[in-house]
JSON list of C-alpha atoms in Angstrom, two decimals:
[
{"chain": "L", "resi": 1, "resn": "MET", "atom": "CA", "xyz": [-1.70, -13.34, -1.23]},
{"chain": "L", "resi": 2, "resn": "GLU", "atom": "CA", "xyz": [-2.61, -13.23, -4.95]},
{"chain": "L", "resi": 3, "resn": "ALA", "atom": "CA", "xyz": [-6.35, -12.44, -4.23]},
{"chain": "L", "resi": 4, "resn": "LEU", "atom": "CA", "xyz": [-5.12, -9.48, -2.02]},
{"chain": "L", "resi": 5, "resn": "GLU", "atom": "CA", "xyz": [-2.62, -8.44, -4.75]},
{"chain": "L", "resi": 6, "resn": "GLN", "atom": "CA", "xyz": [0.33, -8.91, -2.36]},
{"chain": "L", "resi": 7, "resn": "PRO", "atom": "CA", "xyz": [3.80, -9.14, -4.01]},
{"chain": "L", "resi": 8, "resn": "GLU", "atom": "CA", "xyz": [5.71, -12.37, -3.57]},
{"chain": "L", "resi": 9, "resn": "GLY", "atom": "CA", "xyz": [8.53, -10.42, -1.93]},
{"chain": "L", "resi": 10, "resn": "ALA", "atom": "CA", "xyz": [6.12, -9.63, 0.96]},
{"chain": "L", "resi": 11, "resn": "ARG", "atom": "CA", "xyz": [5.50, -13.38, 1.87]},
{"chain": "L", "resi": 12, "resn": "SER", "atom": "CA", "xyz": [7.34, -13.38, 5.21]},
{"chain": "L", "resi": 13, "resn": "ALA", "atom": "CA", "xyz": [5.63, -10.14, 6.35]},
{"chain": "L", "resi": 14, "resn": "PHE", "atom": "CA", "xyz": [2.33, -11.53, 5.17]},
{"chain": "L", "resi": 15, "resn": "GLN", "atom": "CA", "xyz": [2.82, -14.75, 7.19]},
{"chain": "L", "resi": 16, "resn": "ALA", "atom": "CA", "xyz": [3.94, -12.71, 10.24]},
{"chain": "L", "resi": 17, "resn": "ARG", "atom": "CA", "xyz": [0.72, -10.74, 9.99]},
{"chain": "L", "resi": 18, "resn": "ILE", "atom": "CA", "xyz": [-1.31, -13.85, 9.77]},
{"chain": "L", "resi": 19, "resn": "ARG", "atom": "CA", "xyz": [0.32, -15.21, 12.92]},
{"chain": "L", "resi": 20, "resn": "GLN", "atom": "CA", "xyz": [-0.40, -11.98, 14.65]},
{"chain": "L", "resi": 21, "resn": "LEU", "atom": "CA", "xyz": [-4.05, -12.13, 13.72]},
{"chain": "L", "resi": 22, "resn": "GLN", "atom": "CA", "xyz": [-4.25, -15.67, 14.92]},
{"chain": "L", "resi": 23, "resn": "ARG", "atom": "CA", "xyz": [-2.52, -14.65, 18.21]},
{"chain": "L", "resi": 24, "resn": "ILE", "atom": "CA", "xyz": [-5.05, -11.90, 18.92]},
{"chain": "L", "resi": 25, "resn": "GLY", "atom": "CA", "xyz": [-8.06, -14.15, 18.31]},
{"chain": "L", "resi": 26, "resn": "LEU", "atom": "CA", "xyz": [-8.84, -14.54, 14.63]},
{"chain": "L", "resi": 27, "resn": "LEU", "atom": "CA", "xyz": [-9.52, -18.13, 13.60]},
{"chain": "L", "resi": 28, "resn": "LYS", "atom": "CA", "xyz": [-9.40, -19.83, 16.95]},
{"chain": "L", "resi": 29, "resn": "LYS", "atom": "CA", "xyz": [-8.49, -23.53, 16.82]},
{"chain": "L", "resi": 30, "resn": "PRO", "atom": "CA", "xyz": [-11.45, -25.78, 17.41]},
{"chain": "L", "resi": 31, "resn": "ASN", "atom": "CA", "xyz": [-11.93, -27.03, 20.97]},
{"chain": "L", "resi": 32, "resn": "GLY", "atom": "CA", "xyz": [-8.88, -25.02, 22.07]},
{"chain": "L", "resi": 33, "resn": "LYS", "atom": "CA", "xyz": [-6.40, -27.64, 20.82]},
{"chain": "L", "resi": 34, "resn": "ALA", "atom": "CA", "xyz": [-3.22, -25.73, 20.55]},
{"chain": "L", "resi": 35, "resn": "TYR", "atom": "CA", "xyz": [-1.31, -28.53, 18.76]},
{"chain": "L", "resi": 36, "resn": "GLU", "atom": "CA", "xyz": [-3.78, -28.82, 15.79]},
{"chain": "L", "resi": 37, "resn": "ARG", "atom": "CA", "xyz": [-3.01, -27.06, 12.52]},
{"chain": "L", "resi": 38, "resn": "PHE", "atom": "CA", "xyz": [-5.34, -24.49, 11.15]},
{"chain": "L", "resi": 39, "resn": "SER", "atom": "CA", "xyz": [-7.73, -25.81, 8.42]},
{"chain": "L", "resi": 40, "resn": "TYR", "atom": "CA", "xyz": [-8.32, -23.15, 5.78]},
{"chain": "L", "resi": 41, "resn": "GLY", "atom": "CA", "xyz": [-11.49, -23.22, 3.69]},
{"chain": "L", "resi": 42, "resn": "LEU", "atom": "CA", "xyz": [-13.36, -20.32, 2.08]},
{"chain": "L", "resi": 43, "resn": "VAL", "atom": "CA", "xyz": [-14.79, -19.10, 5.49]},
{"chain": "L", "resi": 44, "resn": "GLU", "atom": "CA", "xyz": [-11.32, -18.88, 7.01]},
{"chain": "L", "resi": 45, "resn": "LEU", "atom": "CA", "xyz": [-9.78, -17.32, 3.91]},
{"chain": "L", "resi": 46, "resn": "ALA", "atom": "CA", "xyz": [-12.56, -14.76, 3.66]},
{"chain": "L", "resi": 47, "resn": "ALA", "atom": "CA", "xyz": [-12.04, -13.80, 7.34]},
{"chain": "L", "resi": 48, "resn": "LEU", "atom": "CA", "xyz": [-8.33, -13.37, 6.80]},
{"chain": "L", "resi": 49, "resn": "ALA", "atom": "CA", "xyz": [-8.85, -11.38, 3.52]},
{"chain": "L", "resi": 50, "resn": "THR", "atom": "CA", "xyz": [-11.43, -9.19, 5.16]},
{"chain": "L", "resi": 51, "resn": "ALA", "atom": "CA", "xyz": [-9.06, -8.51, 8.15]},
{"chain": "L", "resi": 52, "resn": "PHE", "atom": "CA", "xyz": [-6.29, -7.45, 5.71]},
{"chain": "L", "resi": 53, "resn": "ARG", "atom": "CA", "xyz": [-8.67, -5.18, 3.87]},
{"chain": "L", "resi": 54, "resn": "LEU", "atom": "CA", "xyz": [-9.74, -3.61, 7.15]},
{"chain": "L", "resi": 55, "resn": "MET", "atom": "CA", "xyz": [-6.14, -3.15, 8.18]},
{"chain": "L", "resi": 56, "resn": "ALA", "atom": "CA", "xyz": [-5.36, -1.62, 4.73]},
{"chain": "L", "resi": 57, "resn": "ALA", "atom": "CA", "xyz": [-8.04, 1.01, 5.64]},
{"chain": "L", "resi": 58, "resn": "PHE", "atom": "CA", "xyz": [-6.00, 1.91, 8.77]},
{"chain": "L", "resi": 59, "resn": "ILE", "atom": "CA", "xyz": [-8.08, -0.06, 11.23]},
{"chain": "L", "resi": 60, "resn": "LEU", "atom": "CA", "xyz": [-5.85, -1.54, 14.03]},
{"chain": "L", "resi": 61, "resn": "PRO", "atom": "CA", "xyz": [-5.45, -5.44, 13.95]},
{"chain": "L", "resi": 62, "resn": "ILE", "atom": "CA", "xyz": [-7.33, -5.84, 17.11]},
{"chain": "L", "resi": 63, "resn": "VAL", "atom": "CA", "xyz": [-10.23, -3.79, 15.91]},
{"chain": "L", "resi": 64, "resn": "ALA", "atom": "CA", "xyz": [-10.31, -5.69, 12.68]},
{"chain": "L", "resi": 65, "resn": "VAL", "atom": "CA", "xyz": [-10.38, -8.95, 14.46]},
{"chain": "L", "resi": 66, "resn": "ARG", "atom": "CA", "xyz": [-13.04, -7.76, 16.83]},
{"chain": "L", "resi": 67, "resn": "HIS", "atom": "CA", "xyz": [-15.19, -6.62, 13.83]},
{"chain": "L", "resi": 68, "resn": "ILE", "atom": "CA", "xyz": [-14.87, -10.08, 12.29]},
{"chain": "L", "resi": 69, "resn": "ASN", "atom": "CA", "xyz": [-15.37, -12.01, 15.45]},
{"chain": "L", "resi": 70, "resn": "GLU", "atom": "CA", "xyz": [-18.29, -9.96, 16.75]},
{"chain": "L", "resi": 71, "resn": "ARG", "atom": "CA", "xyz": [-19.93, -8.97, 13.49]},
{"chain": "L", "resi": 72, "resn": "TRP", "atom": "CA", "xyz": [-19.37, -11.86, 11.23]},
{"chain": "L", "resi": 73, "resn": "ALA", "atom": "CA", "xyz": [-23.06, -12.21, 10.43]},
{"chain": "L", "resi": 74, "resn": "ASP", "atom": "CA", "xyz": [-23.05, -8.64, 9.01]},
{"chain": "L", "resi": 75, "resn": "PHE", "atom": "CA", "xyz": [-20.19, -9.33, 6.69]},
{"chain": "L", "resi": 76, "resn": "VAL", "atom": "CA", "xyz": [-21.48, -12.68, 5.18]},
{"chain": "L", "resi": 77, "resn": "PRO", "atom": "CA", "xyz": [-24.06, -11.17, 2.76]},
{"chain": "L", "resi": 78, "resn": "ALA", "atom": "CA", "xyz": [-21.53, -8.78, 1.35]},
{"chain": "L", "resi": 79, "resn": "LEU", "atom": "CA", "xyz": [-18.89, -11.47, 1.01]},
{"chain": "L", "resi": 80, "resn": "LEU", "atom": "CA", "xyz": [-21.29, -13.70, -0.87]},
{"chain": "L", "resi": 81, "resn": "SER", "atom": "CA", "xyz": [-22.32, -10.85, -3.11]},
{"chain": "L", "resi": 82, "resn": "GLY", "atom": "CA", "xyz": [-18.60, -10.12, -3.68]},
{"chain": "L", "resi": 83, "resn": "ILE", "atom": "CA", "xyz": [-18.16, -13.67, -5.14]},
{"chain": "L", "resi": 84, "resn": "GLY", "atom": "CA", "xyz": [-20.54, -12.73, -7.93]},
{"chain": "L", "resi": 85, "resn": "GLU", "atom": "CA", "xyz": [-22.97, -15.16, -9.58]},
{"chain": "L", "resi": 86, "resn": "GLN", "atom": "CA", "xyz": [-21.47, -18.16, -7.80]},
{"chain": "L", "resi": 87, "resn": "GLY", "atom": "CA", "xyz": [-22.45, -16.55, -4.49]},
{"chain": "L", "resi": 88, "resn": "ARG", "atom": "CA", "xyz": [-26.07, -17.16, -5.20]},
{"chain": "L", "resi": 89, "resn": "SER", "atom": "CA", "xyz": [-27.72, -20.01, -3.39]},
{"chain": "L", "resi": 90, "resn": "ARG", "atom": "CA", "xyz": [-28.08, -23.49, -4.92]},
{"chain": "L", "resi": 91, "resn": "TRP", "atom": "CA", "xyz": [-31.57, -23.64, -3.47]},
{"chain": "L", "resi": 92, "resn": "ASP", "atom": "CA", "xyz": [-33.06, -20.30, -4.38]},
{"chain": "L", "resi": 93, "resn": "HIS", "atom": "CA", "xyz": [-32.43, -17.43, -6.71]},
{"chain": "L", "resi": 94, "resn": "THR", "atom": "CA", "xyz": [-32.63, -14.57, -4.24]},
{"chain": "L", "resi": 95, "resn": "PRO", "atom": "CA", "xyz": [-29.91, -12.12, -5.07]},
{"chain": "L", "resi": 96, "resn": "PRO", "atom": "CA", "xyz": [-27.42, -11.57, -2.27]},
{"chain": "L", "resi": 97, "resn": "ALA", "atom": "CA", "xyz": [-27.15, -8.19, -0.61]},
{"chain": "L", "resi": 98, "resn": "GLY", "atom": "CA", "xyz": [-24.78, -5.47, -1.93]},
{"chain": "L", "resi": 99, "resn": "ARG", "atom": "CA", "xyz": [-21.08, -6.18, -2.18]},
{"chain": "L", "resi": 100, "resn": "PHE", "atom": "CA", "xyz": [-20.00, -3.00, -0.35]},
{"chain": "L", "resi": 101, "resn": "VAL", "atom": "CA", "xyz": [-19.57, -3.08, 3.47]},
{"chain": "L", "resi": 102, "resn": "ALA", "atom": "CA", "xyz": [-19.82, 0.31, 5.16]},
{"chain": "L", "resi": 103, "resn": "ILE", "atom": "CA", "xyz": [-18.34, 0.39, 8.69]},
{"chain": "L", "resi": 104, "resn": "GLU", "atom": "CA", "xyz": [-19.14, 3.32, 11.00]},
{"chain": "L", "resi": 105, "resn": "GLY", "atom": "CA", "xyz": [-15.97, 5.04, 12.19]},
{"chain": "L", "resi": 106, "resn": "THR", "atom": "CA", "xyz": [-16.51, 4.79, 15.99]},
{"chain": "L", "resi": 107, "resn": "ALA", "atom": "CA", "xyz": [-13.39, 2.88, 16.69]},
{"chain": "L", "resi": 108, "resn": "LEU", "atom": "CA", "xyz": [-11.39, 5.00, 14.22]},
{"chain": "L", "resi": 109, "resn": "ALA", "atom": "CA", "xyz": [-12.23, 8.12, 16.26]},
{"chain": "L", "resi": 110, "resn": "ARG", "atom": "CA", "xyz": [-10.65, 6.62, 19.39]},
{"chain": "L", "resi": 111, "resn": "LEU", "atom": "CA", "xyz": [-7.28, 5.59, 17.95]},
{"chain": "L", "resi": 112, "resn": "GLY", "atom": "CA", "xyz": [-5.27, 8.20, 19.74]},
{"chain": "L", "resi": 113, "resn": "GLN", "atom": "CA", "xyz": [-7.06, 7.73, 23.07]},
{"chain": "L", "resi": 114, "resn": "LYS", "atom": "CA", "xyz": [-5.84, 5.79, 26.02]},
{"chain": "L", "resi": 115, "resn": "GLY", "atom": "CA", "xyz": [-6.66, 2.15, 25.89]},
{"chain": "L", "resi": 116, "resn": "ALA", "atom": "CA", "xyz": [-6.55, 2.01, 22.02]},
{"chain": "L", "resi": 117, "resn": "SER", "atom": "CA", "xyz": [-3.38, 0.22, 21.03]},
{"chain": "L", "resi": 118, "resn": "ASP", "atom": "CA", "xyz": [-2.30, -2.40, 18.63]},
{"chain": "L", "resi": 119, "resn": "THR", "atom": "CA", "xyz": [-3.02, -5.20, 21.12]},
{"chain": "L", "resi": 120, "resn": "ARG", "atom": "CA", "xyz": [-6.19, -4.00, 22.92]},
{"chain": "L", "resi": 121, "resn": "TYR", "atom": "CA", "xyz": [-9.24, -2.01, 22.25]},
{"chain": "L", "resi": 122, "resn": "ASP", "atom": "CA", "xyz": [-12.39, -2.56, 24.23]},
{"chain": "L", "resi": 123, "resn": "GLY", "atom": "CA", "xyz": [-14.31, 0.45, 23.02]},
{"chain": "L", "resi": 124, "resn": "PRO", "atom": "CA", "xyz": [-17.42, 0.28, 20.90]},
{"chain": "L", "resi": 125, "resn": "LEU", "atom": "CA", "xyz": [-17.46, -0.95, 17.32]},
{"chain": "L", "resi": 126, "resn": "GLY", "atom": "CA", "xyz": [-19.38, 0.99, 14.76]},
{"chain": "L", "resi": 127, "resn": "ALA", "atom": "CA", "xyz": [-22.43, -0.27, 12.82]},
{"chain": "L", "resi": 128, "resn": "ILE", "atom": "CA", "xyz": [-21.91, -2.31, 9.70]},
{"chain": "L", "resi": 129, "resn": "ARG", "atom": "CA", "xyz": [-24.15, -2.16, 6.68]},
{"chain": "L", "resi": 130, "resn": "CYS", "atom": "CA", "xyz": [-24.16, -3.87, 3.31]},
{"chain": "L", "resi": 131, "resn": "ILE", "atom": "CA", "xyz": [-24.97, -1.63, 0.37]},
{"chain": "L", "resi": 132, "resn": "GLY", "atom": "CA", "xyz": [-25.44, -2.34, -3.26]},
{"chain": "L", "resi": 133, "resn": "ASP", "atom": "CA", "xyz": [-24.00, -0.84, -6.42]},
{"chain": "L", "resi": 134, "resn": "SER", "atom": "CA", "xyz": [-26.80, 1.52, -6.98]},
{"chain": "L", "resi": 135, "resn": "ASP", "atom": "CA", "xyz": [-27.25, 2.72, -3.33]},
{"chain": "L", "resi": 136, "resn": "PRO", "atom": "CA", "xyz": [-25.85, 6.24, -2.72]},
{"chain": "L", "resi": 137, "resn": "VAL", "atom": "CA", "xyz": [-22.97, 6.00, -0.25]},
{"chain": "L", "resi": 138, "resn": "GLU", "atom": "CA", "xyz": [-24.09, 9.02, 1.67]},
{"chain": "L", "resi": 139, "resn": "THR", "atom": "CA", "xyz": [-27.37, 7.36, 2.72]},
{"chain": "L", "resi": 140, "resn": "ILE", "atom": "CA", "xyz": [-25.52, 4.87, 4.92]},
{"chain": "L", "resi": 141, "resn": "TRP", "atom": "CA", "xyz": [-24.18, 7.61, 7.25]},
{"chain": "L", "resi": 142, "resn": "ASN", "atom": "CA", "xyz": [-26.34, 9.48, 9.63]},
{"chain": "L", "resi": 143, "resn": "ALA", "atom": "CA", "xyz": [-25.56, 12.49, 11.72]},
{"chain": "L", "resi": 144, "resn": "SER", "atom": "CA", "xyz": [-23.75, 10.45, 14.37]},
{"chain": "L", "resi": 145, "resn": "ALA", "atom": "CA", "xyz": [-21.67, 8.49, 11.86]},
{"chain": "L", "resi": 146, "resn": "ALA", "atom": "CA", "xyz": [-20.10, 11.14, 9.61]},
{"chain": "L", "resi": 147, "resn": "GLN", "atom": "CA", "xyz": [-16.99, 9.03, 9.03]},
{"chain": "L", "resi": 148, "resn": "GLY", "atom": "CA", "xyz": [-16.20, 5.40, 8.38]},
{"chain": "L", "resi": 149, "resn": "VAL", "atom": "CA", "xyz": [-14.70, 2.88, 6.00]},
{"chain": "L", "resi": 150, "resn": "LEU", "atom": "CA", "xyz": [-16.16, 1.40, 2.80]},
{"chain": "L", "resi": 151, "resn": "ILE", "atom": "CA", "xyz": [-14.82, -1.94, 1.59]},
{"chain": "L", "resi": 152, "resn": "ASP", "atom": "CA", "xyz": [-15.63, -3.43, -1.84]},
{"chain": "L", "resi": 153, "resn": "THR", "atom": "CA", "xyz": [-15.74, -7.22, -1.27]},
{"chain": "L", "resi": 154, "resn": "ARG", "atom": "CA", "xyz": [-15.66, -8.04, -5.01]},
{"chain": "L", "resi": 155, "resn": "ALA", "atom": "CA", "xyz": [-12.04, -6.73, -5.11]},
{"chain": "L", "resi": 156, "resn": "TYR", "atom": "CA", "xyz": [-10.89, -9.82, -3.05]},
{"chain": "L", "resi": 157, "resn": "MET", "atom": "CA", "xyz": [-13.72, -12.36, -2.87]},
{"chain": "L", "resi": 158, "resn": "ALA", "atom": "CA", "xyz": [-14.06, -12.94, -6.65]},
{"chain": "L", "resi": 159, "resn": "PRO", "atom": "CA", "xyz": [-10.29, -13.54, -7.10]},
{"chain": "L", "resi": 160, "resn": "LEU", "atom": "CA", "xyz": [-10.26, -15.72, -3.97]},
{"chain": "L", "resi": 161, "resn": "VAL", "atom": "CA", "xyz": [-12.95, -18.00, -5.19]},
{"chain": "L", "resi": 162, "resn": "ALA", "atom": "CA", "xyz": [-11.38, -18.04, -8.69]},
{"chain": "L", "resi": 163, "resn": "LYS", "atom": "CA", "xyz": [-7.99, -19.14, -7.17]},
{"chain": "L", "resi": 164, "resn": "LEU", "atom": "CA", "xyz": [-9.67, -21.84, -5.19]},
{"chain": "L", "resi": 165, "resn": "GLY", "atom": "CA", "xyz": [-11.51, -23.01, -8.28]},
{"chain": "L", "resi": 166, "resn": "ASP", "atom": "CA", "xyz": [-8.28, -23.20, -10.17]},
{"chain": "L", "resi": 167, "resn": "LEU", "atom": "CA", "xyz": [-6.64, -25.61, -7.68]},
{"chain": "L", "resi": 168, "resn": "GLU", "atom": "CA", "xyz": [-6.48, -29.21, -9.03]},
{"chain": "L", "resi": 169, "resn": "THR", "atom": "CA", "xyz": [-7.28, -30.50, -5.49]},
{"chain": "L", "resi": 170, "resn": "VAL", "atom": "CA", "xyz": [-10.63, -28.60, -5.41]},
{"chain": "L", "resi": 171, "resn": "SER", "atom": "CA", "xyz": [-13.59, -29.89, -7.43]},
{"chain": "L", "resi": 172, "resn": "SER", "atom": "CA", "xyz": [-16.47, -27.71, -8.45]},
{"chain": "L", "resi": 173, "resn": "ARG", "atom": "CA", "xyz": [-18.76, -29.56, -5.96]},
{"chain": "L", "resi": 174, "resn": "GLN", "atom": "CA", "xyz": [-16.21, -28.85, -3.18]},
{"chain": "L", "resi": 175, "resn": "LEU", "atom": "CA", "xyz": [-16.06, -25.18, -4.16]},
{"chain": "L", "resi": 176, "resn": "ALA", "atom": "CA", "xyz": [-19.89, -25.06, -4.14]},
{"chain": "L", "resi": 177, "resn": "ASP", "atom": "CA", "xyz": [-19.87, -26.66, -0.67]},
{"chain": "L", "resi": 178, "resn": "GLU", "atom": "CA", "xyz": [-17.37, -24.08, 0.56]},
{"chain": "L", "resi": 179, "resn": "ILE", "atom": "CA", "xyz": [-19.66, -21.25, -0.70]},
{"chain": "L", "resi": 180, "resn": "ASP", "atom": "CA", "xyz": [-22.54, -22.79, 1.12]},
{"chain": "L", "resi": 181, "resn": "ARG", "atom": "CA", "xyz": [-20.34, -23.17, 4.22]},
{"chain": "L", "resi": 182, "resn": "LEU", "atom": "CA", "xyz": [-19.68, -19.35, 3.97]},
{"chain": "L", "resi": 183, "resn": "ARG", "atom": "CA", "xyz": [-23.36, -18.74, 3.46]},
{"chain": "L", "resi": 184, "resn": "PHE", "atom": "CA", "xyz": [-24.27, -20.45, 6.74]},
{"chain": "L", "resi": 185, "resn": "SER", "atom": "CA", "xyz": [-21.09, -19.75, 8.77]},
{"chain": "L", "resi": 186, "resn": "HIS", "atom": "CA", "xyz": [-22.75, -17.25, 11.01]},
{"chain": "L", "resi": 187, "resn": "LEU", "atom": "CA", "xyz": [-25.49, -19.76, 12.03]},
{"chain": "L", "resi": 188, "resn": "ASN", "atom": "CA", "xyz": [-23.22, -22.33, 13.82]},
{"chain": "L", "resi": 189, "resn": "GLY", "atom": "CA", "xyz": [-23.75, -20.82, 17.31]},
{"chain": "L", "resi": 190, "resn": "THR", "atom": "CA", "xyz": [-20.87, -18.43, 17.18]},
{"chain": "L", "resi": 191, "resn": "GLU", "atom": "CA", "xyz": [-20.52, -15.20, 15.36]},
{"chain": "L", "resi": 192, "resn": "ARG", "atom": "CA", "xyz": [-17.01, -15.87, 14.04]},
{"chain": "L", "resi": 193, "resn": "PRO", "atom": "CA", "xyz": [-15.27, -18.30, 11.82]},
{"chain": "L", "resi": 194, "resn": "SER", "atom": "CA", "xyz": [-12.86, -20.86, 13.42]},
{"chain": "L", "resi": 195, "resn": "GLY", "atom": "CA", "xyz": [-9.76, -22.44, 11.93]}
]
């Protein structure tokens, strides 16, 4: 909540929104075990925070969940870049991609159409691109994608990692391991994070 700048008075609404996101498919429990509690690491927290940012940009919860579940690999470079210097690999010094995520507005254009509701949307998802600080925003849109959403991942990823690093129960080694887990989260055979 703090990383997303949510007031303490909104805690019950925030928790209800998390339950809704879980219900519609974000952070599925491993092996379909309904009785197990969710386990939250950096990957899961990044997925939740990204979903909240997408919803804040007036993207329906189901569309936000679909973007994360189906396009997670497209988000990971920007999420790592949003962390800042800590987002760089422990094994190489390649700078991560830009921290901005540009999402084509295909789903946004269909909000008022039949079949687009809070609990279902099976239409197409727009393209996702990571762009850097110096890239002109207008270069990401072409003639068929004149509208969309731009998310700055640094606004929530840097505070999220800082809050994790401040916890007494999380060592600097564990935090580095969580960043690596995020870095490789799209390579585990599925496109989306699990709880």
